[in-house]
Amino acid sequence: MRFAFILILHVVLNTLASNTTWYAGFLDKRPFTVHTTRFLCTGQPDYIIVELCKLKLRRNKPSSLSFRGTFVKPFEPIFGSMKIWYKGNVNVWLPLLGIDEWGDICAFLSSKPEQLTMMQQLYRRYLKDILPNYDFRCPIQGTMEFLDFSFEDYMFPPFLPAGSYRNDILFFTEHNLSVFKFQFYGTVRAKGLADLSMG
């Protein structure tokens, strides 16, 4: 038992002392590649005007996403939901591991990292990567934009199985009126000979 503890401690210390980079507690190297294949965004004109919603596919590189939307009036309170789906063997979208988060966006953005779940911490990190210059204080107002943003492999957990995925992000009012919605479609392809598929 003592030998196993010393061995694990040695491996962990050597890994931490190496020159590898980390993202969300995981090494940057992934056994897969991520490709965004489709990007949809819709907005309720009473709240937001969507000026740009574009996906640029690039050969042998990650796709780039561009979005620009202007809030017509200050928006508070704002609620959001996020669901992740994968495509099963019969071309039906199924929920991925029950990942279905929703809540008050203002509380989500203003809370400390230790008050958030692991998935919420990842979502907030993605938001800061996508919109590094946006002021996330409530009420939400002004122009929100990201130009030529790409989802890189290191942004995803290392245990993501190969397959097709869909990510739905919805923002809505306290009266359950949809304000705007993003849908990201993508594929995960395993590198090498390993079969990491869901099916």
PDB file of C-alpha atoms in Angstrom:
ATOM      1  CA  MET A   1       0.000   0.000   0.000  1.00  0.00           C
ATOM      2  CA  ARG A   2       2.821   2.371   0.905  1.00  0.00           C
ATOM      3  CA  PHE A   3       4.629   1.553  -2.361  1.00  0.00           C
ATOM      4  CA  ALA A   4       1.498   2.351  -4.399  1.00  0.00           C
ATOM      5  CA  PHE A   5       1.123   5.701  -2.632  1.00  0.00           C
ATOM      6  CA  ILE A   6       4.783   6.601  -3.288  1.00  0.00           C
ATOM      7  CA  LEU A   7       4.446   5.556  -6.944  1.00  0.00           C
ATOM      8  CA  ILE A   8       1.299   7.652  -7.462  1.00  0.00           C
ATOM      9  CA  LEU A   9       2.883  10.645  -5.707  1.00  0.00           C
ATOM     10  CA  HIS A  10       5.993  10.313  -7.913  1.00  0.00           C
ATOM     11  CA  VAL A  11       3.922  10.173 -11.121  1.00  0.00           C
ATOM     12  CA  VAL A  12       1.793  13.163 -10.101  1.00  0.00           C
ATOM     13  CA  LEU A  13       4.811  15.300  -9.149  1.00  0.00           C
ATOM     14  CA  ASN A  14       6.659  14.423 -12.372  1.00  0.00           C
ATOM     15  CA  THR A  15       3.580  15.253 -14.424  1.00  0.00           C
ATOM     16  CA  LEU A  16       3.114  18.601 -12.696  1.00  0.00           C
ATOM     17  CA  ALA A  17       6.813  19.453 -13.049  1.00  0.00           C
ATOM     18  CA  SER A  18       6.858  18.714 -16.792  1.00  0.00           C
ATOM     19  CA  ASN A  19       6.548  21.412 -19.441  1.00  0.00           C
ATOM     20  CA  THR A  20       3.028  20.443 -20.446  1.00  0.00           C
ATOM     21  CA  THR A  21       0.190  22.936 -20.315  1.00  0.00           C
ATOM     22  CA  TRP A  22      -3.130  22.393 -18.597  1.00  0.00           C
ATOM     23  CA  TYR A  23      -6.704  23.486 -19.202  1.00  0.00           C
ATOM     24  CA  ALA A  24      -9.433  22.995 -16.575  1.00  0.00           C
ATOM     25  CA  GLY A  25      -7.211  20.527 -14.716  1.00  0.00           C
ATOM     26  CA  PHE A  26      -6.465  18.289 -17.723  1.00  0.00           C
ATOM     27  CA  LEU A  27      -3.453  17.995 -20.009  1.00  0.00           C
ATOM     28  CA  ASP A  28      -3.715  19.785 -23.360  1.00  0.00           C
ATOM     29  CA  LYS A  29      -3.191  16.629 -25.415  1.00  0.00           C
ATOM     30  CA  ARG A  30      -6.400  14.897 -26.521  1.00  0.00           C
ATOM     31  CA  PRO A  31      -6.972  11.517 -28.218  1.00  0.00           C
ATOM     32  CA  PHE A  32      -9.473  13.181 -30.568  1.00  0.00           C
ATOM     33  CA  THR A  33     -10.073  16.198 -32.800  1.00  0.00           C
ATOM     34  CA  VAL A  34     -13.137  18.457 -32.587  1.00  0.00           C
ATOM     35  CA  HIS A  35     -14.810  19.974 -35.663  1.00  0.00           C
ATOM     36  CA  THR A  36     -17.714  22.443 -35.544  1.00  0.00           C
ATOM     37  CA  THR A  37     -19.965  21.640 -38.502  1.00  0.00           C
ATOM     38  CA  ARG A  38     -22.934  23.968 -38.035  1.00  0.00           C
ATOM     39  CA  PHE A  39     -23.746  27.119 -36.048  1.00  0.00           C
ATOM     40  CA  LEU A  40     -27.258  28.554 -35.674  1.00  0.00           C
ATOM     41  CA  CYS A  41     -28.381  31.612 -33.736  1.00  0.00           C
ATOM     42  CA  THR A  42     -31.792  33.208 -33.459  1.00  0.00           C
ATOM     43  CA  GLY A  43     -32.963  36.225 -31.506  1.00  0.00           C
ATOM     44  CA  GLN A  44     -36.209  37.814 -30.342  1.00  0.00           C
ATOM     45  CA  PRO A  45     -36.257  41.253 -32.069  1.00  0.00           C
ATOM     46  CA  ASP A  46     -37.860  42.917 -29.019  1.00  0.00           C
ATOM     47  CA  TYR A  47     -34.691  42.177 -27.007  1.00  0.00           C
ATOM     48  CA  ILE A  48     -31.759  41.548 -29.379  1.00  0.00           C
ATOM     49  CA  ILE A  49     -30.960  42.176 -33.031  1.00  0.00           C
ATOM     50  CA  VAL A  50     -28.704  39.478 -34.494  1.00  0.00           C
ATOM     51  CA  GLU A  51     -26.440  41.204 -37.017  1.00  0.00           C
ATOM     52  CA  LEU A  52     -23.965  38.400 -37.734  1.00  0.00           C
ATOM     53  CA  CYS A  53     -24.142  34.636 -37.291  1.00  0.00           C
ATOM     54  CA  LYS A  54     -21.574  32.800 -39.381  1.00  0.00           C
ATOM     55  CA  LEU A  55     -19.530  29.606 -39.439  1.00  0.00           C
ATOM     56  CA  LYS A  56     -16.413  29.455 -41.588  1.00  0.00           C
ATOM     57  CA  LEU A  57     -15.288  25.900 -42.381  1.00  0.00           C
ATOM     58  CA  ARG A  58     -11.525  25.528 -42.877  1.00  0.00           C
ATOM     59  CA  ARG A  59      -9.645  22.529 -44.226  1.00  0.00           C
ATOM     60  CA  ASN A  60      -7.391  20.787 -41.669  1.00  0.00           C
ATOM     61  CA  LYS A  61      -8.051  23.530 -39.109  1.00  0.00           C
ATOM     62  CA  PRO A  62     -10.823  24.174 -36.597  1.00  0.00           C
ATOM     63  CA  SER A  63     -13.880  25.995 -37.941  1.00  0.00           C
ATOM     64  CA  SER A  64     -14.268  29.620 -36.904  1.00  0.00           C
ATOM     65  CA  LEU A  65     -17.450  31.128 -35.482  1.00  0.00           C
ATOM     66  CA  SER A  66     -18.522  34.759 -35.693  1.00  0.00           C
ATOM     67  CA  PHE A  67     -21.477  36.384 -33.933  1.00  0.00           C
ATOM     68  CA  ARG A  68     -22.638  39.937 -33.319  1.00  0.00           C
ATOM     69  CA  GLY A  69     -25.843  40.908 -31.582  1.00  0.00           C
ATOM     70  CA  THR A  70     -27.028  44.165 -30.046  1.00  0.00           C
ATOM     71  CA  PHE A  71     -29.394  44.263 -27.084  1.00  0.00           C
ATOM     72  CA  VAL A  72     -32.223  46.702 -27.821  1.00  0.00           C
ATOM     73  CA  LYS A  73     -32.835  47.394 -24.134  1.00  0.00           C
ATOM     74  CA  PRO A  74     -31.121  46.428 -20.868  1.00  0.00           C
ATOM     75  CA  PHE A  75     -31.938  42.846 -20.019  1.00  0.00           C
ATOM     76  CA  GLU A  76     -32.398  41.734 -16.399  1.00  0.00           C
ATOM     77  CA  PRO A  77     -33.249  39.291 -14.936  1.00  0.00           C
ATOM     78  CA  ILE A  78     -31.925  36.808 -17.471  1.00  0.00           C
ATOM     79  CA  PHE A  79     -32.048  33.041 -17.233  1.00  0.00           C
ATOM     80  CA  GLY A  80     -30.191  30.491 -19.298  1.00  0.00           C
ATOM     81  CA  SER A  81     -30.141  26.808 -20.057  1.00  0.00           C
ATOM     82  CA  MET A  82     -27.528  24.604 -21.665  1.00  0.00           C
ATOM     83  CA  LYS A  83     -28.019  21.074 -22.922  1.00  0.00           C
ATOM     84  CA  ILE A  84     -25.530  18.773 -24.599  1.00  0.00           C
ATOM     85  CA  TRP A  85     -26.772  16.027 -26.901  1.00  0.00           C
ATOM     86  CA  TYR A  86     -25.101  13.224 -28.853  1.00  0.00           C
ATOM     87  CA  LYS A  87     -26.397  11.406 -31.895  1.00  0.00           C
ATOM     88  CA  GLY A  88     -27.167   7.750 -31.194  1.00  0.00           C
ATOM     89  CA  ASN A  89     -27.017   4.788 -33.570  1.00  0.00           C
ATOM     90  CA  VAL A  90     -30.462   5.491 -35.053  1.00  0.00           C
ATOM     91  CA  ASN A  91     -29.876   9.213 -35.782  1.00  0.00           C
ATOM     92  CA  VAL A  92     -31.791  10.347 -32.698  1.00  0.00           C
ATOM     93  CA  TRP A  93     -30.394  13.092 -30.459  1.00  0.00           C
ATOM     94  CA  LEU A  94     -29.966  11.752 -26.903  1.00  0.00           C
ATOM     95  CA  PRO A  95     -28.939  13.733 -23.794  1.00  0.00           C
ATOM     96  CA  LEU A  96     -25.251  13.356 -22.935  1.00  0.00           C
ATOM     97  CA  LEU A  97     -24.833  12.184 -19.337  1.00  0.00           C
ATOM     98  CA  GLY A  98     -27.778  14.279 -18.202  1.00  0.00           C
ATOM     99  CA  ILE A  99     -25.915  17.538 -18.854  1.00  0.00           C
ATOM    100  CA  ASP A 100     -28.826  19.940 -18.583  1.00  0.00           C
ATOM    101  CA  GLU A 101     -27.928  23.101 -16.680  1.00  0.00           C
ATOM    102  CA  TRP A 102     -30.113  26.160 -16.163  1.00  0.00           C
ATOM    103  CA  GLY A 103     -30.215  29.093 -13.804  1.00  0.00           C
ATOM    104  CA  ASP A 104     -29.967  32.823 -13.232  1.00  0.00           C
ATOM    105  CA  ILE A 105     -27.238  34.174 -15.515  1.00  0.00           C
ATOM    106  CA  CYS A 106     -26.500  37.200 -13.310  1.00  0.00           C
ATOM    107  CA  ALA A 107     -25.914  34.971 -10.278  1.00  0.00           C
ATOM    108  CA  PHE A 108     -23.850  32.579 -12.434  1.00  0.00           C
ATOM    109  CA  LEU A 109     -21.582  35.372 -13.699  1.00  0.00           C
ATOM    110  CA  SER A 110     -21.116  37.099 -10.332  1.00  0.00           C
ATOM    111  CA  SER A 111     -20.551  34.029  -8.122  1.00  0.00           C
ATOM    112  CA  LYS A 112     -17.120  32.846  -6.987  1.00  0.00           C
ATOM    113  CA  PRO A 113     -15.606  29.753  -8.668  1.00  0.00           C
ATOM    114  CA  GLU A 114     -15.918  27.621  -5.518  1.00  0.00           C
ATOM    115  CA  GLN A 115     -19.690  28.239  -5.501  1.00  0.00           C
ATOM    116  CA  LEU A 116     -20.089  26.687  -8.974  1.00  0.00           C
ATOM    117  CA  THR A 117     -20.256  23.071 -10.058  1.00  0.00           C
ATOM    118  CA  MET A 118     -17.485  21.686 -12.275  1.00  0.00           C
ATOM    119  CA  MET A 119     -19.638  22.026 -15.412  1.00  0.00           C
ATOM    120  CA  GLN A 120     -20.560  25.623 -14.534  1.00  0.00           C
ATOM    121  CA  GLN A 121     -16.877  26.452 -14.079  1.00  0.00           C
ATOM    122  CA  LEU A 122     -16.167  25.041 -17.546  1.00  0.00           C
ATOM    123  CA  TYR A 123     -19.053  27.049 -19.061  1.00  0.00           C
ATOM    124  CA  ARG A 124     -17.792  30.252 -17.487  1.00  0.00           C
ATOM    125  CA  ARG A 125     -14.279  29.578 -18.752  1.00  0.00           C
ATOM    126  CA  TYR A 126     -15.685  29.048 -22.271  1.00  0.00           C
ATOM    127  CA  LEU A 127     -17.570  32.357 -22.002  1.00  0.00           C
ATOM    128  CA  LYS A 128     -14.397  34.196 -21.025  1.00  0.00           C
ATOM    129  CA  ASP A 129     -12.538  32.543 -23.922  1.00  0.00           C
ATOM    130  CA  ILE A 130     -15.267  33.393 -26.426  1.00  0.00           C
ATOM    131  CA  LEU A 131     -15.986  36.940 -25.171  1.00  0.00           C
ATOM    132  CA  PRO A 132     -12.804  38.191 -23.463  1.00  0.00           C
ATOM    133  CA  ASN A 133     -13.697  41.898 -23.750  1.00  0.00           C
ATOM    134  CA  TYR A 134     -17.403  41.752 -22.889  1.00  0.00           C
ATOM    135  CA  ASP A 135     -18.595  43.287 -19.617  1.00  0.00           C
ATOM    136  CA  PHE A 136     -20.680  40.575 -17.943  1.00  0.00           C
ATOM    137  CA  ARG A 137     -22.337  42.763 -15.315  1.00  0.00           C
ATOM    138  CA  CYS A 138     -26.115  42.847 -15.109  1.00  0.00           C
ATOM    139  CA  PRO A 139     -28.223  44.260 -16.633  1.00  0.00           C
ATOM    140  CA  ILE A 140     -26.856  42.820 -19.864  1.00  0.00           C
ATOM    141  CA  GLN A 141     -26.783  45.469 -22.576  1.00  0.00           C
ATOM    142  CA  GLY A 142     -24.825  46.777 -25.531  1.00  0.00           C
ATOM    143  CA  THR A 143     -23.253  44.752 -28.312  1.00  0.00           C
ATOM    144  CA  MET A 144     -22.077  41.195 -27.773  1.00  0.00           C
ATOM    145  CA  GLU A 145     -19.701  39.848 -30.393  1.00  0.00           C
ATOM    146  CA  PHE A 146     -17.060  37.254 -31.035  1.00  0.00           C
ATOM    147  CA  LEU A 147     -15.201  37.075 -34.323  1.00  0.00           C
ATOM    148  CA  ASP A 148     -13.233  34.121 -35.704  1.00  0.00           C
ATOM    149  CA  PHE A 149     -13.500  32.085 -32.497  1.00  0.00           C
ATOM    150  CA  SER A 150     -12.512  28.413 -32.774  1.00  0.00           C
ATOM    151  CA  PHE A 151     -13.201  25.551 -30.401  1.00  0.00           C
ATOM    152  CA  GLU A 152      -9.814  23.906 -29.848  1.00  0.00           C
ATOM    153  CA  ASP A 153      -9.317  20.283 -28.787  1.00  0.00           C
ATOM    154  CA  TYR A 154      -7.812  21.224 -25.407  1.00  0.00           C
ATOM    155  CA  MET A 155     -11.045  23.017 -24.382  1.00  0.00           C
ATOM    156  CA  PHE A 156     -12.894  19.719 -24.013  1.00  0.00           C
ATOM    157  CA  PRO A 157     -12.546  17.017 -21.363  1.00  0.00           C
ATOM    158  CA  PRO A 158     -10.090  14.245 -22.333  1.00  0.00           C
ATOM    159  CA  PHE A 159     -12.741  11.522 -22.033  1.00  0.00           C
ATOM    160  CA  LEU A 160     -15.073  12.785 -24.798  1.00  0.00           C
ATOM    161  CA  PRO A 161     -16.148   9.836 -27.009  1.00  0.00           C
ATOM    162  CA  ALA A 162     -16.110  10.055 -30.807  1.00  0.00           C
ATOM    163  CA  GLY A 163     -19.425  10.906 -32.463  1.00  0.00           C
ATOM    164  CA  SER A 164     -21.748  13.771 -33.388  1.00  0.00           C
ATOM    165  CA  TYR A 165     -22.769  16.334 -30.779  1.00  0.00           C
ATOM    166  CA  ARG A 166     -25.150  19.261 -30.423  1.00  0.00           C
ATOM    167  CA  ASN A 167     -24.984  22.002 -27.811  1.00  0.00           C
ATOM    168  CA  ASP A 168     -28.105  24.119 -27.182  1.00  0.00           C
ATOM    169  CA  ILE A 169     -27.731  27.396 -25.283  1.00  0.00           C
ATOM    170  CA  LEU A 170     -30.930  29.326 -24.600  1.00  0.00           C
ATOM    171  CA  PHE A 171     -31.405  32.664 -22.834  1.00  0.00           C
ATOM    172  CA  PHE A 172     -34.905  33.566 -21.654  1.00  0.00           C
ATOM    173  CA  THR A 173     -36.852  36.011 -19.480  1.00  0.00           C
ATOM    174  CA  GLU A 174     -38.471  35.342 -16.126  1.00  0.00           C
ATOM    175  CA  HIS A 175     -41.757  34.788 -18.021  1.00  0.00           C
ATOM    176  CA  ASN A 176     -40.123  31.985 -20.069  1.00  0.00           C
ATOM    177  CA  LEU A 177     -39.928  34.032 -23.283  1.00  0.00           C
ATOM    178  CA  SER A 178     -36.936  32.998 -25.410  1.00  0.00           C
ATOM    179  CA  VAL A 179     -34.611  35.931 -26.055  1.00  0.00           C
ATOM    180  CA  PHE A 180     -31.899  34.236 -28.075  1.00  0.00           C
ATOM    181  CA  LYS A 181     -30.607  30.775 -28.785  1.00  0.00           C
ATOM    182  CA  PHE A 182     -27.321  29.294 -29.979  1.00  0.00           C
ATOM    183  CA  GLN A 183     -26.967  25.815 -31.443  1.00  0.00           C
ATOM    184  CA  PHE A 184     -23.522  24.368 -32.060  1.00  0.00           C
ATOM    185  CA  TYR A 185     -23.238  21.146 -34.054  1.00  0.00           C
ATOM    186  CA  GLY A 186     -19.961  19.284 -34.174  1.00  0.00           C
ATOM    187  CA  THR A 187     -18.143  16.008 -34.506  1.00  0.00           C
ATOM    188  CA  VAL A 188     -15.452  14.393 -32.426  1.00  0.00           C
ATOM    189  CA  ARG A 189     -13.076  12.106 -34.299  1.00  0.00           C
ATOM    190  CA  ALA A 190     -10.664   9.753 -32.581  1.00  0.00           C
ATOM    191  CA  LYS A 191      -6.980  10.030 -33.504  1.00  0.00           C
ATOM    192  CA  GLY A 192      -5.177   6.872 -34.534  1.00  0.00           C
ATOM    193  CA  LEU A 193      -6.641   3.384 -34.370  1.00  0.00           C
ATOM    194  CA  ALA A 194      -8.522   3.728 -31.081  1.00  0.00           C
ATOM    195  CA  ASP A 195     -12.298   3.411 -31.373  1.00  0.00           C
ATOM    196  CA  LEU A 196     -13.725   5.835 -28.838  1.00  0.00           C
ATOM    197  CA  SER A 197     -17.251   5.961 -30.240  1.00  0.00           C
ATOM    198  CA  MET A 198     -20.471   6.053 -28.243  1.00  0.00           C
ATOM    199  CA  GLY A 199     -22.048   3.228 -30.267  1.00  0.00           C
TER     200      GLY A 199
END
